[in-house]
Short mmCIF file of C-alpha atoms and ligand atoms in Angstrom, two decimals:
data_model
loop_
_atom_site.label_atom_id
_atom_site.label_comp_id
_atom_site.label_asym_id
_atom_site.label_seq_id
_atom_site.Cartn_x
_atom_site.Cartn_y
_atom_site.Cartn_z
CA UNK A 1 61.57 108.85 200.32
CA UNK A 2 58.97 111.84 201.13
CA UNK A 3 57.13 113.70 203.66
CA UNK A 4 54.01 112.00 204.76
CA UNK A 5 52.80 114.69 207.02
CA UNK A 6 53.16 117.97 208.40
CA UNK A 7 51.23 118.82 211.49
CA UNK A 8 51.17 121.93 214.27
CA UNK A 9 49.92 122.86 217.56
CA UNK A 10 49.54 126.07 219.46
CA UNK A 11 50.73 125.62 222.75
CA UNK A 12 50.41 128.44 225.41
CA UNK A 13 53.32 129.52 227.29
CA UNK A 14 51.74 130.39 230.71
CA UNK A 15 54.61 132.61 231.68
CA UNK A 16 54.30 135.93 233.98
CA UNK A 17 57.12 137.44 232.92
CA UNK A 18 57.16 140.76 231.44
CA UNK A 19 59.79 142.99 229.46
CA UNK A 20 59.31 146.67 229.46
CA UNK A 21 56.77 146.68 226.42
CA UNK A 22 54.36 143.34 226.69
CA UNK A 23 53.94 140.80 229.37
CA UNK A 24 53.60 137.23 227.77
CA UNK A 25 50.32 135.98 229.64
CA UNK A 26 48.60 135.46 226.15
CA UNK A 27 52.10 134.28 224.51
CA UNK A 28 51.82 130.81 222.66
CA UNK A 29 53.92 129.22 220.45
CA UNK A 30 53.61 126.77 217.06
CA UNK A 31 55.09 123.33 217.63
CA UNK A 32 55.67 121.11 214.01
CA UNK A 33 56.08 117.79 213.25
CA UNK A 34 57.85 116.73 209.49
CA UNK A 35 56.95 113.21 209.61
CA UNK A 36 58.46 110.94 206.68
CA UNK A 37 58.74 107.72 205.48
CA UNK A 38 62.22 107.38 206.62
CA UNK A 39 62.66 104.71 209.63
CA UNK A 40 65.53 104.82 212.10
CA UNK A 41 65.72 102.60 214.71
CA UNK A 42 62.29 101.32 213.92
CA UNK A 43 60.22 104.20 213.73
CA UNK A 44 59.46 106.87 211.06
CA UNK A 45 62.15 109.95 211.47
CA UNK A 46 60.22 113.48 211.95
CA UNK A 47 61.87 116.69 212.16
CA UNK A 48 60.52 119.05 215.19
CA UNK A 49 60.16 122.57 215.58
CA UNK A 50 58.55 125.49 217.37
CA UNK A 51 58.07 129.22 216.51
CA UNK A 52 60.92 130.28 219.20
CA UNK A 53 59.96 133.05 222.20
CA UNK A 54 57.92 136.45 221.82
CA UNK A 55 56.32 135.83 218.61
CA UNK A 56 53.05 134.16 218.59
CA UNK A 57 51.42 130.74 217.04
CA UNK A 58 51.10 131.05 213.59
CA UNK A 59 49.45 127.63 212.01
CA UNK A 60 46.21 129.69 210.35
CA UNK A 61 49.27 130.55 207.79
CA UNK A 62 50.89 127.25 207.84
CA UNK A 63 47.53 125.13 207.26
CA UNK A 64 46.11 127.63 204.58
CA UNK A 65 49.52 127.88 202.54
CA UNK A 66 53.06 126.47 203.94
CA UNK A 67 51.67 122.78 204.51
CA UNK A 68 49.83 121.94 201.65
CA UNK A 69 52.53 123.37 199.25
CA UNK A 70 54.57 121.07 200.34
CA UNK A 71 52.36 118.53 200.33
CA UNK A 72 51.26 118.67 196.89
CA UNK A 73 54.83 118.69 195.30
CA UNK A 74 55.93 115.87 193.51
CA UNK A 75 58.05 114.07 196.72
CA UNK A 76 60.89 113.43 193.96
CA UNK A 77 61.59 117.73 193.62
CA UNK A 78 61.73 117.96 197.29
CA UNK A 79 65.04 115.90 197.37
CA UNK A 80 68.88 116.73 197.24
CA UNK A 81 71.00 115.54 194.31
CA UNK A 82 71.44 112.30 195.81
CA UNK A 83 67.57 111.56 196.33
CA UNK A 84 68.56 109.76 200.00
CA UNK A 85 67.64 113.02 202.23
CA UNK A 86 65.37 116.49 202.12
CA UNK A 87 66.74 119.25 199.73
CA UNK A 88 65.66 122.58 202.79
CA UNK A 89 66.36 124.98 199.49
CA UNK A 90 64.03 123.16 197.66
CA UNK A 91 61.23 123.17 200.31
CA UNK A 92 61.80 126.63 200.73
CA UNK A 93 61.32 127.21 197.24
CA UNK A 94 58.03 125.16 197.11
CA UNK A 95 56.92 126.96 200.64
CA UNK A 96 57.66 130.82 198.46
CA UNK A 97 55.79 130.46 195.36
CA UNK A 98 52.98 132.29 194.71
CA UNK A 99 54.25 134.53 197.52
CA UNK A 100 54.79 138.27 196.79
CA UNK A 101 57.62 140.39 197.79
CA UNK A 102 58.23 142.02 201.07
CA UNK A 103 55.63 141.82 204.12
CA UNK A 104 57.94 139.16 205.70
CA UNK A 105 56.42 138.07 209.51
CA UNK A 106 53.00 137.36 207.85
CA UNK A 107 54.95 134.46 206.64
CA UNK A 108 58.68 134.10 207.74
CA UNK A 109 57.67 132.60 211.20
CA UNK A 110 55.23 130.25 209.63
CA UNK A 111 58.04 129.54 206.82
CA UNK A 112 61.13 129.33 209.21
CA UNK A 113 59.47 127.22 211.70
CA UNK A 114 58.68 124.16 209.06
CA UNK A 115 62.12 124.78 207.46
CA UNK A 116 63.88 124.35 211.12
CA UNK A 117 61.95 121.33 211.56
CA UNK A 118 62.64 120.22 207.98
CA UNK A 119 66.42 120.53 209.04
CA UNK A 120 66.26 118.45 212.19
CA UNK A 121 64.35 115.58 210.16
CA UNK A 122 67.74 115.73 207.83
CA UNK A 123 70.29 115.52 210.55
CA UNK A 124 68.14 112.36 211.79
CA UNK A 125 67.89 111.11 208.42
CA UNK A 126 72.00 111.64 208.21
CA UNK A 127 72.00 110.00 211.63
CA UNK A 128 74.47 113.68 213.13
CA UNK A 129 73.69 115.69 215.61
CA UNK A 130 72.15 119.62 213.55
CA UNK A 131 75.29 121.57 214.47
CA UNK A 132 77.53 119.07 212.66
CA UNK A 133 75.44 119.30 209.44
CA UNK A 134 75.45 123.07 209.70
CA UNK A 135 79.07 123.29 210.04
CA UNK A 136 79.80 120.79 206.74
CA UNK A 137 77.55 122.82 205.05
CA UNK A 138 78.35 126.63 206.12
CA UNK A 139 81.66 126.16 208.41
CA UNK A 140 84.33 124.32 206.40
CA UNK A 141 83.33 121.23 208.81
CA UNK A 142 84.77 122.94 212.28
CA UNK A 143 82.44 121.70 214.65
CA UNK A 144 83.00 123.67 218.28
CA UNK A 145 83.11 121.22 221.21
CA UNK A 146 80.95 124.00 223.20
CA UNK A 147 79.43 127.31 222.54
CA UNK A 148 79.50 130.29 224.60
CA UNK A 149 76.04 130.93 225.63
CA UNK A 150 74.57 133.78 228.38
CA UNK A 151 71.29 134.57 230.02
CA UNK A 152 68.22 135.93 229.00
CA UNK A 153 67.18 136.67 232.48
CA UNK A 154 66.27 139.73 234.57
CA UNK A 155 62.55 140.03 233.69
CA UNK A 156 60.06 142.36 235.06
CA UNK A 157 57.52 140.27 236.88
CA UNK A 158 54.34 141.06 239.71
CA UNK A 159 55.97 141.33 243.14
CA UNK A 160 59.71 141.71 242.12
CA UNK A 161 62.27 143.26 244.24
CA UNK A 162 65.49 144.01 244.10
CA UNK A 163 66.94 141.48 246.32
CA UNK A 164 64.82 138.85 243.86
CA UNK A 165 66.50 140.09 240.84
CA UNK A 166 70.10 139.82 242.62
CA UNK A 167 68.98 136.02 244.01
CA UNK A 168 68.32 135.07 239.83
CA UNK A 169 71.91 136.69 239.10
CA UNK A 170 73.29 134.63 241.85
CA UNK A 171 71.98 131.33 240.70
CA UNK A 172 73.17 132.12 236.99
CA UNK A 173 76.51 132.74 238.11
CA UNK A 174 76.28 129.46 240.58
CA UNK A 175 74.97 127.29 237.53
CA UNK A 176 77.94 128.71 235.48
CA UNK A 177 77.50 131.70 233.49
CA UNK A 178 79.58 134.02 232.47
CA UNK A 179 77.11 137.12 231.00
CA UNK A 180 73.54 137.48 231.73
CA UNK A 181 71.16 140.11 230.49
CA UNK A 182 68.71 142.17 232.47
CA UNK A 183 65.23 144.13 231.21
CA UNK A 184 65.50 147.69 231.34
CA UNK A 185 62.61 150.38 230.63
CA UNK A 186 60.06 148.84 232.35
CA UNK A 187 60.40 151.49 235.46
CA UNK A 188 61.53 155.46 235.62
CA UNK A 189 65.72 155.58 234.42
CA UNK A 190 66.34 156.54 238.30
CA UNK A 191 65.16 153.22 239.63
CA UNK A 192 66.40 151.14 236.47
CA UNK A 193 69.79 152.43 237.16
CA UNK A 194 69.08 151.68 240.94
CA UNK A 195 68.36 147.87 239.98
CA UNK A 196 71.00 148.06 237.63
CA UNK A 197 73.73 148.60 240.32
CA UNK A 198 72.52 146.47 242.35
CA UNK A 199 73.03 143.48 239.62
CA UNK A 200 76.84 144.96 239.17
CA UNK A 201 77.23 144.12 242.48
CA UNK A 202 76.44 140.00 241.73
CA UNK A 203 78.61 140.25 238.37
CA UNK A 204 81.20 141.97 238.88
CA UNK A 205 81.37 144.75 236.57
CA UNK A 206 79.75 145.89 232.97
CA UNK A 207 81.43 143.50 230.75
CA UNK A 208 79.57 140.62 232.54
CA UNK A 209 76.10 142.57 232.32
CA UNK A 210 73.95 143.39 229.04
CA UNK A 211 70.16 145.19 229.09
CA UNK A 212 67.37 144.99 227.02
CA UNK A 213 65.02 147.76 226.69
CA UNK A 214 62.73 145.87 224.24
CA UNK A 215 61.87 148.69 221.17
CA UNK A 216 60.40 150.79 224.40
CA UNK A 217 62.31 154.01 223.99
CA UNK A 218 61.58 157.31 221.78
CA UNK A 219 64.27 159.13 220.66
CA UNK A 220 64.73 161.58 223.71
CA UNK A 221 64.12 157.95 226.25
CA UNK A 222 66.62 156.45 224.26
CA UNK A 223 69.03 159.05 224.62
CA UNK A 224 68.83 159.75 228.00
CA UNK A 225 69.12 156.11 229.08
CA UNK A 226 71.95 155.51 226.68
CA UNK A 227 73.62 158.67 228.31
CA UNK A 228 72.81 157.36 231.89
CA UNK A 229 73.76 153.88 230.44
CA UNK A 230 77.54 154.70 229.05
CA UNK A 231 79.49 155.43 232.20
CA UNK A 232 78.97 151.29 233.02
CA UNK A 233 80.64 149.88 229.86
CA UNK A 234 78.05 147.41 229.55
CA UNK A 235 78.38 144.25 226.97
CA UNK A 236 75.57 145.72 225.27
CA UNK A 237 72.35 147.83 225.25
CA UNK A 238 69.83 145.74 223.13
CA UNK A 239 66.76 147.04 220.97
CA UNK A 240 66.71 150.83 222.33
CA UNK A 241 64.22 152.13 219.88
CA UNK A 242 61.89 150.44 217.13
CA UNK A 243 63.59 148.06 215.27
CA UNK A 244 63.00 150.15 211.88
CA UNK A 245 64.00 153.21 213.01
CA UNK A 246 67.51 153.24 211.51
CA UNK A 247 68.09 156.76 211.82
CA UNK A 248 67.61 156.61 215.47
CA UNK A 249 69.93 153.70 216.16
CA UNK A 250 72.24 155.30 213.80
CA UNK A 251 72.07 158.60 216.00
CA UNK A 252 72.75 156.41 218.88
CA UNK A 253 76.01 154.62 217.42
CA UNK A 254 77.16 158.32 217.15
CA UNK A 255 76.88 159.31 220.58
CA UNK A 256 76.77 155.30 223.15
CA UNK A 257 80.41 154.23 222.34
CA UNK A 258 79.75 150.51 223.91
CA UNK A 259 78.32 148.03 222.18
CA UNK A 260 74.53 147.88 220.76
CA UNK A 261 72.22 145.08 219.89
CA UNK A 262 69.45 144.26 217.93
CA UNK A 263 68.23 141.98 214.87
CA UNK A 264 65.52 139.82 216.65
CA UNK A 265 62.61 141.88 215.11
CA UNK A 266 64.05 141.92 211.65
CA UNK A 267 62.56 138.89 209.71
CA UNK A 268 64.25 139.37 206.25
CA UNK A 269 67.93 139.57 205.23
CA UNK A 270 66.74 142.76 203.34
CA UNK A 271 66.12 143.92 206.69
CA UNK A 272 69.14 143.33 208.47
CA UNK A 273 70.91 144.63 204.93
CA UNK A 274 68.92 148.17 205.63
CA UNK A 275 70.08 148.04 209.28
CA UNK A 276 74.34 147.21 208.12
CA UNK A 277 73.93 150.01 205.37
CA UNK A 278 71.96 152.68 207.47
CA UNK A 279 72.06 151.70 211.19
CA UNK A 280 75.20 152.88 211.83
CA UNK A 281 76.19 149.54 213.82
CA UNK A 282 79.67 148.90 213.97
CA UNK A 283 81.45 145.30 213.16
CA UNK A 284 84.21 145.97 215.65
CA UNK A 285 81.44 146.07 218.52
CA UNK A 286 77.75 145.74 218.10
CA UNK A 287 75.59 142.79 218.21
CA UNK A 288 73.22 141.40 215.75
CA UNK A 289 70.66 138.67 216.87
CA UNK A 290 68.04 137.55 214.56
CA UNK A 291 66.00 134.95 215.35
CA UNK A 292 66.41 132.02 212.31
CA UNK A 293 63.29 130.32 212.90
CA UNK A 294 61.62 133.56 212.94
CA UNK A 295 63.12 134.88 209.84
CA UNK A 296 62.63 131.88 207.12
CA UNK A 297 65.39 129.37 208.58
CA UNK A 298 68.38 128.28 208.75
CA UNK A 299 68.17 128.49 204.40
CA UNK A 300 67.77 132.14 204.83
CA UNK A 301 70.07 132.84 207.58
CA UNK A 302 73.51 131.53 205.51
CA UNK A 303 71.90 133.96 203.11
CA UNK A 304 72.31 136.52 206.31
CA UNK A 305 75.25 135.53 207.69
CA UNK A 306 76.91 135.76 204.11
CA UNK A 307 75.44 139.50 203.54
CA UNK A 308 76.54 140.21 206.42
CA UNK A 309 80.38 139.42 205.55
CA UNK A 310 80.29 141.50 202.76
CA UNK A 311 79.45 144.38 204.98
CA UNK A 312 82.59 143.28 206.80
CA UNK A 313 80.34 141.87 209.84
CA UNK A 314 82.55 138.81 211.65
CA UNK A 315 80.42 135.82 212.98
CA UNK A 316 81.92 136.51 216.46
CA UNK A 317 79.33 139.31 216.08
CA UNK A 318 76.20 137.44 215.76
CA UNK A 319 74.42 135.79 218.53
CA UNK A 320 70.83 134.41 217.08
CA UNK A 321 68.05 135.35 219.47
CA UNK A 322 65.84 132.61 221.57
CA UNK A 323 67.51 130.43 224.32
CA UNK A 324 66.50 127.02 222.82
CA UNK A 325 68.59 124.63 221.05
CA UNK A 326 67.61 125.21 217.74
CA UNK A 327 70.16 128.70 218.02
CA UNK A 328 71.77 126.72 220.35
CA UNK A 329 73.03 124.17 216.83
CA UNK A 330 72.98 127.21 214.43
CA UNK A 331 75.39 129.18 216.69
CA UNK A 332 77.38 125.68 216.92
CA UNK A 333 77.00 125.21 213.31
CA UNK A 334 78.16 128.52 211.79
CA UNK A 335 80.70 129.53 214.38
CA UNK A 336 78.69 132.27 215.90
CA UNK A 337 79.57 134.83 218.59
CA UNK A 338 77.45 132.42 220.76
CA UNK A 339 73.68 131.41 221.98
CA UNK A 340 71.38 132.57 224.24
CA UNK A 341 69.64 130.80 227.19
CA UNK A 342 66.12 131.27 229.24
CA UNK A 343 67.23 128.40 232.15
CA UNK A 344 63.60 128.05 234.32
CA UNK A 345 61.70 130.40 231.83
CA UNK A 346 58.95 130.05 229.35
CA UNK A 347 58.04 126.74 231.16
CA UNK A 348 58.98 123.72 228.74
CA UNK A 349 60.22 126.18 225.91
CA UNK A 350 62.92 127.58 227.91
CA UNK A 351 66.40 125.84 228.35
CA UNK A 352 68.28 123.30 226.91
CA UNK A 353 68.45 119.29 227.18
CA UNK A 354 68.25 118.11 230.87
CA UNK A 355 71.96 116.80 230.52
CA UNK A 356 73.07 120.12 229.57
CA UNK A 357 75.30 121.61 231.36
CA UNK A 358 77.43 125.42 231.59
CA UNK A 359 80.84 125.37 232.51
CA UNK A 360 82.73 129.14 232.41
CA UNK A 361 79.99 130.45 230.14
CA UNK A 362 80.21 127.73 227.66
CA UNK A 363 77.94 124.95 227.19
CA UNK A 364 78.78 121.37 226.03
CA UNK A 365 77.20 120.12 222.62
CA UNK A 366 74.97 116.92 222.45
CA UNK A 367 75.15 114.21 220.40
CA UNK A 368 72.02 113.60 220.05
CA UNK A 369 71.07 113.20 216.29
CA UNK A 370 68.94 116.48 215.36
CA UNK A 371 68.66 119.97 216.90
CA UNK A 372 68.29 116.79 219.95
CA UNK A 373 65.25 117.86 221.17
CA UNK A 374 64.74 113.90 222.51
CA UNK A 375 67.01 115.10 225.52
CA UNK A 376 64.19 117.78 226.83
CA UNK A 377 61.90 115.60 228.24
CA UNK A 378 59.12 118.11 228.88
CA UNK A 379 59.52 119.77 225.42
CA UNK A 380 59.73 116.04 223.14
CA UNK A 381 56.65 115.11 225.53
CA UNK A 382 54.76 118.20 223.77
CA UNK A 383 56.23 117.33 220.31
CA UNK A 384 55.70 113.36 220.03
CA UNK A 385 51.68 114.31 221.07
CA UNK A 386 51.51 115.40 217.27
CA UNK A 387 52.93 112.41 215.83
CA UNK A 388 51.72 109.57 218.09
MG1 LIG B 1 65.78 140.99 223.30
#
């Protein structure tokens, strides 16, 4: 068996939406296709993918290096022990060499994407649905029934008013979520904390509400808002400062006693090593939410996830960033904290399969063979254009 073909696509979002930093009117995203020689039900199995949310199209990289790398190996040193399926550690390897260290998002988006889709071409080739591989492989076989998952949601976008951003909260709660997130730093702190409010009084109260202030803050923003922030005893205050700036989130730890997030611009488990050992984030509370096919894969995120527990960090802790279904699987697989969602965002990126459905904050798993991207009609639509 072997890989016949790997192509890509950049496909443009067309979204509004805006977060306190960038609006996503130029936002695109890579789509790939691992076609092989295996046939399932008739037709050759391919593995699909796409470069997740925020981060944009990246096949110059994939069709200079990634691609042909693979597609030069010998077929036979791309396979597991048993020869009947794709060895992902082995394509990695092939995908790395001649790669020097460090500078990871020139490559780890390119590199993760292709390895994602290289993972959901081996569940189909197993014939199991992604999140059952996962968890024989990295879980001791426990395979969740459901997975808690929240929203994404409260974006800054032309027009907005208050009342609109209480309406979205309302339908998230009426569809059946639990916890949904909101954009902060996109106005002055006075009117943020005026929206703010106004979203407690949808959900309840600050366990049910999280913010996301997208990397906007310096170090006197980001203390004020986390000062003005505290009093609500929110689930979490995501990405207050640069991403690299460990001192700063470290100063913050010290001095916002609820829980912090961040991890979805760190692309390398070096990375998210530098932000356990100097961050200051606490396992007892904060949140850490990379983005796996972002950050090399699903390969390189075991390699996270098991850093991670030396530094005493729980999975319960780490919720992988994007609201699609490939974190949807990998938070399913590895027992995470839980998954994001984007339900009627990012047009047919966002979401999960049409058939999926939230019940008290947790969603059911498919069945589907693969990360089951067959069951998103729009999406599979975009992704069987590169095969057929
Ligand atoms: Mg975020």
């Amino acid at each position: 068996m072997r890989i016949v073909d790997i192509r890509e696509t950049a496909i443009p979002l067309k979204s509004k939406l805006a977060n306190s930093s960038f609006d996503f009117s130029e936002m695109t995203t890579s789509v790939v296709a691992v076609i092989t020689d295996v046939v399932r039900g008739g037709k050759p199995v391919c593995g699909f993918a796409f470069n997740s949310t925020g981060r944009y199209a990246c096949g110059a990289q994939m069709r200079a290096r990634f691609i042909p790398r693979i597609l030069a190996a010998d077929p036979g040193t791309l396979l597991d022990a048993g020869g009947d399926n794709l060895d992902p550690a082995k394509i990695f390897t092939c995908m790395m060499r001649r790669e020097k260290a460090g500078g990871h998002s020139e490559r780890s988006i390119a590199i993760g994407t292709i390895e994602v889709a290289v993972w959901d071409a081996i569940a189909k080739i197993a014939e199991k649905p992604l999140h059952h591989v996962l968890a024989e492989r990295y879980s001791d076989g426990k395979v969740p029934a459901k997975v808690f998952c929240y929203v994404g949601g409260g974006w800054y976008w032309p027009g907005q008013t208050i009342k609109d951003l209480q309406d979205e909260m309302r339908r998230h709660l009426d569809a059946g979520y639990t916890l949904v997130k909101m954009k902060v730093g996109g106005l002055p702190l006075e009117d943020d904390v005026r929206w703010l409010e106004a979203v407690l009084k949808v959900v309840g109260s600050g366990e049910h509400l999280a913010v996301d202030a997208n990397c906007k803050f310096d170090r006197a923003e980001a203390l004020r808002y986390a000062k003005a922030l505290a009093p609500f005893k929110l689930r979490w205050f995501e990405e207050p400062c640069d991403p690299l700036d460990f001192a700063l989130l470290a100063e913050l730890a010290s001095v916002y006693a609820p829980p912090l997030a961040t991890g979805e611009n760190l692309f390398s488990t070096p990375d998210v090593e530098n932000l356990a050992r100097f961050g200051g984030f606490r396992a007892d509370r904060d949140i850490i939410q990379i983005d796996p096919p972002q950050a090399y894969g699903i390969g390189q995120y075991a390699r996270t996830v098991d850093m991670l527990a030396r530094h005493g960090w729980p999975r319960r802790s780490l919720f992988p960033h994007g609201g699609n279904q490939m974190s949807l699987a990998i938070a399913a697989g590895f027992g995470l904290g839980g998954a994001e969602s984007y339900p009627g965002v990012f047009g047919d990126f966002g979401g999960f399969a049409d058939d999926a459905r939230i019940v008290d904050g947790a969603i059911a798993l498919s069945d589907r063979p693969g990360i089951g991207f067959e069951g998103q009609a729009a999406l599979y639509r975009i992704m069987r254009e590169l095969v057929q």
